[in-house]
């Protein structure tokens, strides 16, 4: 079992990413909640199934299903082998390279 992350990277560029920034407020919030849950699950962006997701976010299953479908249409969530995954998770949450860590250390 993967240990849950204590934190995730949430990039500032999200403010200007049309895929997310143009979402209605309720979907924008759900996208952020899904990022957090993906961090908790800690399996390359995998998020819980709809039943667990609805319970965890205190929403009705049918409402959750409809909202997830909208996020899939927007490209925020993808479905692979009947599993829901936050799009681009692996790339955005991958550990920094030694070079990038050193560059950040020098900048600080």
PDB file of C-alpha atoms in Angstrom, residues 12-75:
ATOM      1  CA  UNK A  12       0.557  28.698 -10.102  1.00  0.00           C
ATOM      2  CA  UNK A  13       0.143  28.256 -13.856  1.00  0.00           C
ATOM      3  CA  UNK A  14      -3.170  26.560 -13.044  1.00  0.00           C
ATOM      4  CA  UNK A  15      -4.639  30.065 -12.853  1.00  0.00           C
ATOM      5  CA  UNK A  16      -3.949  30.501 -16.572  1.00  0.00           C
ATOM      6  CA  UNK A  17      -4.631  26.955 -17.744  1.00  0.00           C
ATOM      7  CA  UNK A  18      -7.814  27.292 -19.826  1.00  0.00           C
ATOM      8  CA  UNK A  19      -8.663  23.631 -19.204  1.00  0.00           C
ATOM      9  CA  UNK A  20      -9.141  24.392 -15.499  1.00  0.00           C
ATOM     10  CA  UNK A  21      -9.431  28.176 -15.211  1.00  0.00           C
ATOM     11  CA  UNK A  22     -12.538  28.331 -17.406  1.00  0.00           C
ATOM     12  CA  UNK A  23     -14.413  25.726 -15.386  1.00  0.00           C
ATOM     13  CA  UNK A  24     -17.455  26.837 -13.392  1.00  0.00           C
ATOM     14  CA  UNK A  25     -16.651  27.292  -9.700  1.00  0.00           C
ATOM     15  CA  UNK A  26     -18.166  23.981  -8.606  1.00  0.00           C
ATOM     16  CA  UNK A  27     -16.062  22.049 -11.146  1.00  0.00           C
ATOM     17  CA  UNK A  28     -12.944  24.074 -10.330  1.00  0.00           C
ATOM     18  CA  UNK A  29     -13.375  23.152  -6.674  1.00  0.00           C
ATOM     19  CA  UNK A  30     -13.951  19.499  -7.552  1.00  0.00           C
ATOM     20  CA  UNK A  31     -10.785  19.490  -9.672  1.00  0.00           C
ATOM     21  CA  UNK A  32      -8.769  20.737  -6.692  1.00  0.00           C
ATOM     22  CA  UNK A  33     -10.428  18.155  -4.431  1.00  0.00           C
ATOM     23  CA  UNK A  34      -9.509  15.434  -6.918  1.00  0.00           C
ATOM     24  CA  UNK A  35      -5.870  16.588  -6.919  1.00  0.00           C
ATOM     25  CA  UNK A  36      -5.873  16.265  -3.135  1.00  0.00           C
ATOM     26  CA  UNK A  37      -7.481  12.833  -3.209  1.00  0.00           C
ATOM     27  CA  UNK A  38      -5.024  11.653  -5.856  1.00  0.00           C
ATOM     28  CA  UNK A  39      -2.251  12.712  -3.485  1.00  0.00           C
ATOM     29  CA  UNK A  40      -3.854  10.792  -0.683  1.00  0.00           C
ATOM     30  CA  UNK A  41      -4.241   7.648  -2.803  1.00  0.00           C
ATOM     31  CA  UNK A  42      -0.687   8.177  -4.131  1.00  0.00           C
ATOM     32  CA  UNK A  43      -0.928   5.854  -7.134  1.00  0.00           C
ATOM     33  CA  UNK A  44       0.049   7.964 -10.136  1.00  0.00           C
ATOM     34  CA  UNK A  45      -3.044  10.160 -10.160  1.00  0.00           C
ATOM     35  CA  UNK A  46      -5.593   7.462  -9.443  1.00  0.00           C
ATOM     36  CA  UNK A  47      -8.697   8.726  -7.689  1.00  0.00           C
ATOM     37  CA  UNK A  48     -11.278   6.641  -5.835  1.00  0.00           C
ATOM     38  CA  UNK A  49     -14.269   5.099  -7.595  1.00  0.00           C
ATOM     39  CA  UNK A  50     -17.472   7.136  -7.802  1.00  0.00           C
ATOM     40  CA  UNK A  51     -19.116   5.516  -4.767  1.00  0.00           C
ATOM     41  CA  UNK A  52     -16.144   6.237  -2.489  1.00  0.00           C
ATOM     42  CA  UNK A  53     -15.591   9.643  -4.086  1.00  0.00           C
ATOM     43  CA  UNK A  54     -19.205  10.680  -3.485  1.00  0.00           C
ATOM     44  CA  UNK A  55     -19.043   9.604   0.144  1.00  0.00           C
ATOM     45  CA  UNK A  56     -15.700  11.278   0.731  1.00  0.00           C
ATOM     46  CA  UNK A  57     -16.821  14.585  -0.793  1.00  0.00           C
ATOM     47  CA  UNK A  58     -20.281  14.384   0.815  1.00  0.00           C
ATOM     48  CA  UNK A  59     -22.132  14.403  -2.506  1.00  0.00           C
ATOM     49  CA  UNK A  60     -24.799  12.218  -4.063  1.00  0.00           C
ATOM     50  CA  UNK A  61     -23.440   9.506  -6.385  1.00  0.00           C
ATOM     51  CA  UNK A  62     -25.494  10.655  -9.377  1.00  0.00           C
ATOM     52  CA  UNK A  63     -24.333  14.250  -8.911  1.00  0.00           C
ATOM     53  CA  UNK A  64     -20.722  13.114  -8.545  1.00  0.00           C
ATOM     54  CA  UNK A  65     -20.979  10.988 -11.685  1.00  0.00           C
ATOM     55  CA  UNK A  66     -22.336  13.930 -13.686  1.00  0.00           C
ATOM     56  CA  UNK A  67     -19.596  16.271 -12.435  1.00  0.00           C
ATOM     57  CA  UNK A  68     -16.855  13.732 -13.174  1.00  0.00           C
ATOM     58  CA  UNK A  69     -18.212  13.349 -16.703  1.00  0.00           C
ATOM     59  CA  UNK A  70     -17.880  17.115 -17.160  1.00  0.00           C
ATOM     60  CA  UNK A  71     -14.285  17.001 -15.899  1.00  0.00           C
ATOM     61  CA  UNK A  72     -13.567  14.156 -18.326  1.00  0.00           C
ATOM     62  CA  UNK A  73     -14.951  16.278 -21.180  1.00  0.00           C
ATOM     63  CA  UNK A  74     -12.716  19.158 -20.058  1.00  0.00           C
ATOM     64  CA  UNK A  75      -9.676  16.873 -20.004  1.00  0.00           C
TER      65      UNK A  75
END
